[in-house]
Amino acid sequence: MSASAILEVADLAIARGGRAVISGVGFRLLPGRALILRGPNGIGKTTLLRTVAGLQAPLAGRIVMPADAIAYASHADGLKPTMTVAENLAFWAGIYGRTGRAAEAIDAFDLRPLRDRAAQHLSAGQRRRLGLARLLVTGRPIWALDEPTVSLDRPSVALFGQAVRAHLAQGGSALIATHIDFDFEAETLDLTPFRASERHGRAAIPVSQFDDDADGEAFA
């Protein structure tokens, strides 16, 4: 991995349901930068994020990053339904050894009025805000986010943008699959040109060595 990049992906091929969906994709993610993944539904954005996060092995190629570098947030919010907002964040902060960050996360996503409400009684948008707030207590430099603004209203999207900008300003990085535009600076990678050829078929690409340093953290 080059000295300046925190994440490098090279000649990556990935599969969904045993069939190759993307091949030959590569990119570098630098500290303080965000990369937006674009492409039509079904192109493989979620599968790419899951592979980078270490939740499945690639068919080919390499993923290189420091150990314990990534926090992955999927469509599922992964909350403890009977715990309150404050208890959920305290739980995750304890998991990552960052108990002092829970209050900051509550304020960043405007959750203080809801801090004593059980997660099971939150609206879909409120649950999403709580799920995203957990990113702030992980201490992980890379955020891998799959459609993070689903269920969010416009003010909440703005809160998310502020959180990402603060993360980038502190030297963090973000890899985001989304169809919308944000108000923070980001590069874009369209996955359409990397759609796997039909000749790959099922399980036709040999599995290469998956880098042991590519640890992922799933919130779901």
Rosetta silent file (secondary structure, phi, psi, omega in degrees, C-alpha in Angstrom):
SEQUENCE: MSASAILEVADLAIARGGRAVISGVGFRLLPGRALILRGPNGIGKTTLLRTVAGLQAPLAGRIVMPADAIAYASHADGLKPTMTVAENLAFWAGIYGRTGRAAEAIDAFDLRPLRDRAAQHLSAGQRRRLGLARLLVTGRPIWALDEPTVSLDRPSVALFGQAVRAHLAQGGSALIATHIDFDFEAETLDLTPFRASERHGRAAIPVSQFDDDADGEAFA
SCORE:     score description
SCORE:     0.000 S_00000001
   1 L     0.000  135.984  179.675    0.000    0.000    0.000 S_00000001
   2 L   -65.832  154.023 -173.988    1.318    3.450   -0.883 S_00000001
   3 L   -62.041  -29.077 -173.759    2.316    5.661    2.019 S_00000001
   4 L   -88.577  -21.759 -175.220   -0.433    8.212    1.343 S_00000001
   5 L   -91.140  141.612  174.477   -3.425    5.875    0.898 S_00000001
   6 L   -94.387  -20.823  178.635   -5.375    4.358    3.779 S_00000001
   7 E  -142.951  130.938  174.714   -7.228    1.937    1.469 S_00000001
   8 E  -129.164  130.198  175.975   -6.171    0.451   -1.851 S_00000001
   9 E  -119.577  128.801 -175.518   -8.314   -1.780   -4.033 S_00000001
  10 E  -132.342  126.686  172.680   -6.674   -3.364   -7.087 S_00000001
  11 E    48.057   46.499 -172.925   -8.171   -5.419   -9.956 S_00000001
  12 E   -82.320  135.275  170.550  -11.061   -6.512   -7.741 S_00000001
  13 E  -123.411  135.429 -176.705  -13.693   -9.021   -8.874 S_00000001
  14 E  -134.768  160.076 -176.940  -16.701   -9.748   -6.672 S_00000001
  15 E  -130.929  154.610  172.324  -19.754  -11.993   -6.779 S_00000001
  16 E  -131.927  124.501 -178.429  -23.335  -11.998   -5.565 S_00000001
  17 L    63.042   30.806  177.759  -25.204  -15.287   -5.306 S_00000001
  18 L    83.221    1.181 -179.785  -22.296  -17.149   -6.856 S_00000001
  19 E  -119.746  133.873  179.543  -22.197  -15.018  -10.005 S_00000001
  20 E   -61.535  134.721  177.837  -19.600  -12.364  -10.776 S_00000001
  21 E  -116.930  -30.419 -179.659  -21.088   -8.861  -10.824 S_00000001
  22 E  -137.277  141.265  174.713  -18.026   -6.595  -10.949 S_00000001
  23 E  -145.461  149.011  174.765  -14.490   -7.226  -12.188 S_00000001
  24 E    76.947   14.042 -177.681  -11.329   -5.193  -12.646 S_00000001
  25 E   -83.775  143.032  177.286  -12.257   -2.349  -10.303 S_00000001
  26 E  -151.704  146.947  176.760   -9.540   -0.445   -8.483 S_00000001
  27 E  -163.924  164.584  175.790   -9.227    2.751   -6.475 S_00000001
  28 E  -124.881  136.801  178.822   -7.225    4.434   -3.725 S_00000001
  29 E  -116.391  122.913 -177.310   -8.771    6.241   -0.755 S_00000001
  30 L   -98.284  153.805  173.420   -6.698    8.910    0.931 S_00000001
  31 L   -56.841  137.432  179.261   -7.055   10.306    4.467 S_00000001
  32 L    82.117    6.882 -177.247   -9.426   13.253    4.481 S_00000001
  33 L  -122.028  155.028  176.374  -11.141   12.212    1.256 S_00000001
  34 E  -120.567  145.428  176.756  -14.506   10.715    0.335 S_00000001
  35 E  -127.331  125.523 -179.675  -15.343    8.461   -2.614 S_00000001
  36 E   -99.361  127.219  175.647  -18.916    8.062   -3.871 S_00000001
  37 E   -91.415  125.851  179.525  -19.879    4.800   -5.571 S_00000001
  38 E  -118.091  165.407  176.243  -22.398    5.256   -8.379 S_00000001
  39 L   145.036  160.337 -178.167  -24.219    2.910  -10.698 S_00000001
  40 L   -66.920  161.916  175.929  -27.680    1.484  -11.410 S_00000001
  41 L   -55.538  135.659  179.048  -29.497   -0.758   -8.956 S_00000001
  42 L    88.839   -3.653 -178.198  -28.018   -4.238   -8.983 S_00000001
  43 L   -68.424  -27.460  178.836  -24.609   -3.206  -10.293 S_00000001
  44 L   121.046   19.730 -178.652  -22.936   -4.414   -7.088 S_00000001
  45 H   -63.309  -46.669  179.220  -22.403   -1.355   -4.881 S_00000001
  46 H   -63.657  -42.913  179.495  -23.543   -3.143   -1.722 S_00000001
  47 H   -62.490  -38.330  177.772  -21.529   -6.245   -2.609 S_00000001
  48 H   -63.943  -45.522  179.243  -18.440   -4.107   -3.146 S_00000001
  49 H   -61.734  -43.461  179.438  -18.852   -2.426    0.240 S_00000001
  50 H   -62.596  -36.997  179.277  -19.365   -5.785    1.972 S_00000001
  51 H   -69.439  -45.048  177.880  -16.244   -7.148    0.305 S_00000001
  52 H   -61.554  -35.988 -179.230  -14.126   -4.141    1.258 S_00000001
  53 L   -76.116   -5.185  177.264  -15.452   -4.432    4.828 S_00000001
  54 L    87.023   13.410 -178.861  -14.269   -8.037    5.001 S_00000001
  55 L   -85.583  -14.239  171.317  -17.724   -9.627    5.156 S_00000001
  56 L  -151.658  153.497 -179.105  -17.100  -11.719    2.058 S_00000001
  57 L   -82.534  148.146  175.443  -14.003  -12.692    0.088 S_00000001
  58 L   -76.325  161.014  172.325  -13.365  -11.314   -3.383 S_00000001
  59 L   -74.885  -34.707  179.962  -13.175  -13.555   -6.427 S_00000001
  60 E  -159.932  163.738  176.772   -9.919  -11.893   -7.432 S_00000001
  61 E    97.098 -173.452 -175.876   -7.793   -8.854   -6.680 S_00000001
  62 E  -134.123  144.816  172.627   -6.513   -7.225   -3.522 S_00000001
  63 E  -127.111  120.775 -175.470   -7.869   -5.049   -0.724 S_00000001
  64 E  -126.917  126.642  175.940   -5.222   -3.459    1.478 S_00000001
  65 L  -159.978  165.670  175.436   -5.774   -1.334    4.567 S_00000001
  66 L   -64.941  157.806  176.977   -4.585   -1.220    8.181 S_00000001
  67 L   -63.752  145.418  176.320   -6.093   -3.661   10.649 S_00000001
  68 L    53.886   41.508 -175.590   -9.322   -2.535   12.351 S_00000001
  69 L   -98.540  -15.948 -167.039   -9.587    0.464   10.043 S_00000001
  70 E  -120.533  140.452  171.002  -13.157    0.222    8.770 S_00000001
  71 E  -117.426  123.074 -176.172  -16.656    0.717   10.148 S_00000001
  72 E  -109.720  126.105  177.228  -19.397   -0.554    7.848 S_00000001
  73 E  -116.393  118.539 -176.427  -22.988    0.691    8.109 S_00000001
  74 L   -99.711 -169.008  177.785  -25.543   -1.208    6.024 S_00000001
  75 L   -63.821  -35.029  179.352  -29.254   -0.739    5.329 S_00000001
  76 L   -76.000  137.568 -177.845  -30.071   -2.439    8.643 S_00000001
  77 L   -79.802  -24.456  174.507  -29.706   -0.158   11.654 S_00000001
  78 L    62.187   39.262 -177.194  -28.659   -3.013   13.962 S_00000001
  79 L   -94.252  157.220  171.622  -30.043   -1.428   17.135 S_00000001
  80 L   -85.277  107.095 -167.519  -30.915   -3.037   20.448 S_00000001
  81 L   -62.425  -33.528 -176.926  -34.692   -2.411   20.378 S_00000001
  82 L   -87.208   -9.185  176.308  -35.348   -2.387   24.134 S_00000001
  83 L   -83.569  150.716  175.258  -32.388   -0.114   24.897 S_00000001
  84 E   -75.007  171.099  175.754  -32.782    3.641   24.870 S_00000001
  85 H   -54.906  -49.985 -178.790  -30.941    5.889   22.458 S_00000001
  86 H   -62.878  -39.519 -179.267  -28.374    6.729   25.142 S_00000001
  87 H   -68.489  -38.522  176.837  -27.980    3.069   26.130 S_00000001
  88 H   -59.723  -47.747 -178.142  -27.466    1.975   22.533 S_00000001
  89 H   -69.040  -36.810  176.847  -24.679    4.492   22.008 S_00000001
  90 H   -63.760  -38.752  178.373  -23.124    3.727   25.395 S_00000001
  91 H   -60.546  -51.159 -178.495  -23.141    0.025   24.487 S_00000001
  92 H   -67.820  -36.817  177.015  -21.333    0.579   21.184 S_00000001
  93 H   -61.732  -38.502  177.396  -18.944    3.106   22.720 S_00000001
  94 H   -65.646  -38.769  178.460  -18.041    0.477   25.317 S_00000001
  95 H   -58.351  -40.498 -176.806  -17.424   -2.125   22.603 S_00000001
  96 L   -94.663    4.171  178.425  -14.899    0.175   20.956 S_00000001
  97 L    68.197   32.601 -176.888  -13.410    1.484   24.198 S_00000001
  98 L  -131.588   55.225 -174.434  -14.558    5.039   23.515 S_00000001
  99 H   -61.789  -23.873 -179.192  -17.093    5.693   26.273 S_00000001
 100 H   -76.657   -5.801 -175.449  -16.424    9.426   26.195 S_00000001
 101 H   -96.349   -7.009 -175.770  -17.766    9.777   22.657 S_00000001
 102 H   -62.572  -44.591 -178.629  -21.411    8.791   23.247 S_00000001
 103 H   -63.582  -39.314  178.121  -22.545   12.278   24.256 S_00000001
 104 H   -62.393  -41.152  179.594  -20.817   13.796   21.227 S_00000001
 105 H   -65.280  -39.237  177.836  -22.597   11.329   18.939 S_00000001
 106 H   -60.353  -45.276 -178.767  -25.969   12.184   20.505 S_00000001
 107 H   -70.031  -37.641 -176.450  -25.440   15.888   19.859 S_00000001
 108 H   -61.971  -31.497 -178.699  -24.051   15.410   16.337 S_00000001
 109 L  -112.680   22.965  173.246  -27.285   13.747   15.182 S_00000001
 110 L    52.039   49.194 -177.890  -29.685   15.832   17.299 S_00000001
 111 L  -103.602    0.886 -175.788  -30.711   12.864   19.441 S_00000001
 112 H   -60.029  -39.464  176.900  -30.727   14.551   22.846 S_00000001
 113 H   -65.117  -15.690 -176.799  -34.550   14.955   22.915 S_00000001
 114 H  -109.305    6.023 -168.274  -34.777   11.198   22.234 S_00000001
 115 L   -60.790  -26.748 -178.408  -31.982    9.986   24.510 S_00000001
 116 L  -101.449    8.829 -179.694  -34.353    8.215   26.950 S_00000001
 117 L   -93.747  136.349  178.047  -36.632    6.683   24.307 S_00000001
 118 E   -65.188  143.162 -177.234  -36.318    2.970   23.490 S_00000001
 119 H   -58.703  -31.349 -178.568  -35.058    2.296   19.974 S_00000001
 120 H   -69.067  -13.624  179.365  -38.162    0.221   19.200 S_00000001
 121 H  -104.001   10.064  177.431  -40.299    3.349   19.615 S_00000001
 122 L   -87.259  154.251  172.758  -38.304    5.510   17.202 S_00000001
 123 L   -73.520  169.954  179.749  -39.460    6.396   13.707 S_00000001
 124 H   -59.203  -42.119  179.151  -37.545    5.021   10.709 S_00000001
 125 H   -67.110  -39.026  178.278  -35.670    8.307   10.312 S_00000001
 126 H   -66.464  -39.530  176.123  -34.832    8.505   13.996 S_00000001
 127 H   -62.790  -39.782  178.949  -33.521    4.930   13.944 S_00000001
 128 H   -63.822  -42.364  177.734  -31.372    5.795   10.959 S_00000001
 129 H   -60.563  -41.835  178.969  -29.903    8.803   12.769 S_00000001
 130 H   -65.315  -41.271  177.995  -29.112    6.619   15.765 S_00000001
 131 H   -61.237  -41.828  178.571  -27.529    3.998   13.519 S_00000001
 132 H   -71.079  -31.852  179.511  -25.321    6.604   11.872 S_00000001
 133 H   -60.690  -27.509 -179.988  -24.425    8.162   15.228 S_00000001
 134 H   -63.397  -24.200  177.086  -22.670    4.922   16.118 S_00000001
 135 H   -56.353  -34.718 -174.778  -20.023    5.733   13.515 S_00000001
 136 H   -72.433  -16.213 -178.743  -18.767    8.476   15.814 S_00000001
 137 H  -102.652    2.985 -178.359  -18.026    6.071   18.662 S_00000001
 138 L   -82.631  -32.733 -174.077  -16.051    3.514   16.637 S_00000001
 139 L    73.706    7.174 -179.052  -12.825    5.468   16.226 S_00000001
 140 L   -80.987  135.959 -176.941  -12.414    3.785   12.837 S_00000001
 141 L   -75.454  -24.144 -178.814  -10.792    6.001   10.168 S_00000001
 142 E  -109.338  123.784  172.830  -12.723    4.543    7.198 S_00000001
 143 E  -102.370  120.998  175.185  -16.507    4.757    7.039 S_00000001
 144 E  -108.460  112.516 -166.767  -18.066    2.394    4.474 S_00000001
 145 E  -124.235  126.894 -178.715  -21.688    3.452    4.094 S_00000001
 146 E  -104.624  107.118 -178.879  -24.460    1.832    2.071 S_00000001
 147 L    46.328   60.672 -172.410  -27.215    4.341    1.161 S_00000001
 148 L   -66.953  -18.971 -174.964  -26.793    6.133    4.504 S_00000001
 149 L   -97.302    7.691  176.099  -29.542    8.715    3.940 S_00000001
 150 L   -57.440  132.387  179.101  -32.426    6.269    3.419 S_00000001
 151 L    77.173   -1.637 -179.003  -35.408    7.401    5.589 S_00000001
 152 L   -88.343  139.640  171.859  -33.735   10.721    6.471 S_00000001
 153 L   -81.933  177.153 -174.172  -35.491   14.057    5.994 S_00000001
 154 H   -61.429  -45.308  177.508  -33.623   17.070    4.667 S_00000001
 155 H   -60.832  -35.123  179.908  -32.443   18.426    8.066 S_00000001
 156 H   -71.920  -35.078  174.127  -31.172   14.965    8.985 S_00000001
 157 H   -61.471  -38.961  177.599  -29.312   14.664    5.674 S_00000001
 158 H   -63.632  -40.350  176.789  -27.655   17.956    6.565 S_00000001
 159 H   -62.232  -41.129  177.097  -26.619   16.530    9.965 S_00000001
 160 H   -61.098  -45.051  178.559  -25.130   13.534    8.198 S_00000001
 161 H   -59.398  -41.443  177.880  -23.198   15.831    5.875 S_00000001
 162 H   -62.494  -40.895 -179.913  -21.825   17.772    8.830 S_00000001
 163 H   -63.977  -41.618  179.364  -20.703   14.529   10.490 S_00000001
 164 H   -66.589  -44.237  179.088  -18.898   13.383    7.349 S_00000001
 165 H   -59.074  -41.981  178.556  -17.210   16.762    6.869 S_00000001
 166 H   -64.430  -40.587  178.341  -15.983   16.678   10.478 S_00000001
 167 H   -61.827  -44.657  179.666  -14.722   13.115   10.002 S_00000001
 168 H   -66.253  -39.668 -179.611  -12.823   14.098    6.856 S_00000001
 169 H   -63.510  -26.164  179.023  -11.402   17.215    8.513 S_00000001
 170 L   -90.150    8.928  177.709   -9.951   14.981   11.237 S_00000001
 171 L    93.582    4.909  176.437   -8.168   12.823    8.647 S_00000001
 172 L   -78.539  173.593  179.850  -10.848   10.158    8.275 S_00000001
 173 E  -133.954  160.261 -179.709  -12.113    8.770    4.972 S_00000001
 174 E  -140.949  135.768  174.675  -15.497    7.718    3.626 S_00000001
 175 E  -121.071  113.784 -166.941  -16.606    5.240    0.965 S_00000001
 176 E  -128.536  125.766  171.000  -20.300    5.792    0.235 S_00000001
 177 E   -94.035  120.663 -175.710  -22.772    4.054   -2.060 S_00000001
 178 L  -161.651  158.182  174.914  -25.558    6.505   -2.836 S_00000001
 179 L  -104.612   -4.928 -175.653  -27.752    7.951   -5.576 S_00000001
 180 L  -104.865  167.224  177.155  -27.929   11.456   -4.074 S_00000001
 181 L  -100.008  143.077  178.725  -25.524   14.406   -4.039 S_00000001
 182 L  -111.970  168.783 -178.327  -23.993   15.725   -0.820 S_00000001
 183 L   -97.518   20.617  172.760  -22.663   19.121    0.172 S_00000001
 184 L  -117.614  155.160 -176.996  -19.161   17.864    0.947 S_00000001
 185 L   -69.788  133.964 -179.753  -16.341   17.392   -1.542 S_00000001
 186 L  -156.556  147.909  170.484  -16.032   13.864   -2.881 S_00000001
 187 E   -85.767  162.936 -177.529  -14.710   11.985   -5.871 S_00000001
 188 E  -126.306  137.479  174.331  -17.024    9.667   -7.807 S_00000001
 189 E  -123.159  112.122  176.275  -16.506    6.146   -9.109 S_00000001
 190 E   -84.983  121.113 -176.872  -19.120    4.857  -11.580 S_00000001
 191 L   -83.414   -6.208 -176.362  -19.150    1.062  -11.399 S_00000001
 192 H   -55.546  -43.927 -179.794  -21.008    0.597  -14.693 S_00000001
 193 H   -66.396  -12.466 -177.296  -17.837    0.076  -16.797 S_00000001
 194 H  -101.108   12.110  177.502  -16.762   -2.683  -14.383 S_00000001
 195 E   -58.081  130.096 -175.101  -19.846   -4.862  -14.844 S_00000001
 196 L   -65.629  143.074  177.723  -18.582   -8.447  -15.035 S_00000001
 197 L   -71.139  147.369  178.734  -18.658  -10.164  -18.409 S_00000001
 198 H   -62.474  -19.914 -177.550  -21.099  -13.022  -18.852 S_00000001
 199 H   -68.728  -15.119  178.938  -18.168  -15.276  -19.757 S_00000001
 200 H   -69.883  -33.026  178.019  -17.212  -15.471  -16.100 S_00000001
 201 L    60.087 -152.993 -179.422  -20.323  -17.517  -15.363 S_00000001
 202 E   -94.481  127.190  175.599  -20.716  -19.122  -11.973 S_00000001
 203 L    50.809   33.702 -176.893  -17.610  -19.559   -9.808 S_00000001
 204 L   -91.018  -10.999 -178.922  -15.472  -19.257  -12.957 S_00000001
 205 L  -100.257  127.893 -179.586  -12.960  -16.770  -11.498 S_00000001
 206 L   -66.332  144.276  178.827  -10.290  -18.251   -9.214 S_00000001
 207 L   -79.308  128.650  177.650  -10.239  -16.906   -5.670 S_00000001
 208 L   -97.724  177.463 -179.072   -7.078  -14.956   -4.877 S_00000001
 209 L   -67.796  124.782  176.320   -5.526  -14.229   -1.512 S_00000001
 210 L   -89.690  123.732 -173.760   -7.728  -11.912    0.565 S_00000001
 211 L   -59.930  127.645 -176.079   -5.526   -9.527    2.533 S_00000001
 212 L   -66.489  -19.279 -178.568   -5.584  -10.376    6.249 S_00000001
 213 L   -81.435   -5.766 -175.553   -5.429   -6.695    7.187 S_00000001
 214 L   -86.477   60.928  177.516   -8.805   -5.958    5.628 S_00000001
 215 L   -72.203  141.582  178.030  -10.795   -6.310    8.833 S_00000001
 216 L  -123.945  157.336  176.955  -14.351   -5.034    8.660 S_00000001
 217 L  -126.101  113.824  179.394  -16.898   -4.039   11.251 S_00000001
 218 E   -95.117  135.157  177.129  -20.548   -4.624   10.418 S_00000001
 219 L   -86.362  -25.177 -175.193  -23.191   -2.735   12.346 S_00000001
 220 L   -73.483    0.000    0.000  -26.056   -4.927   11.135 S_00000001
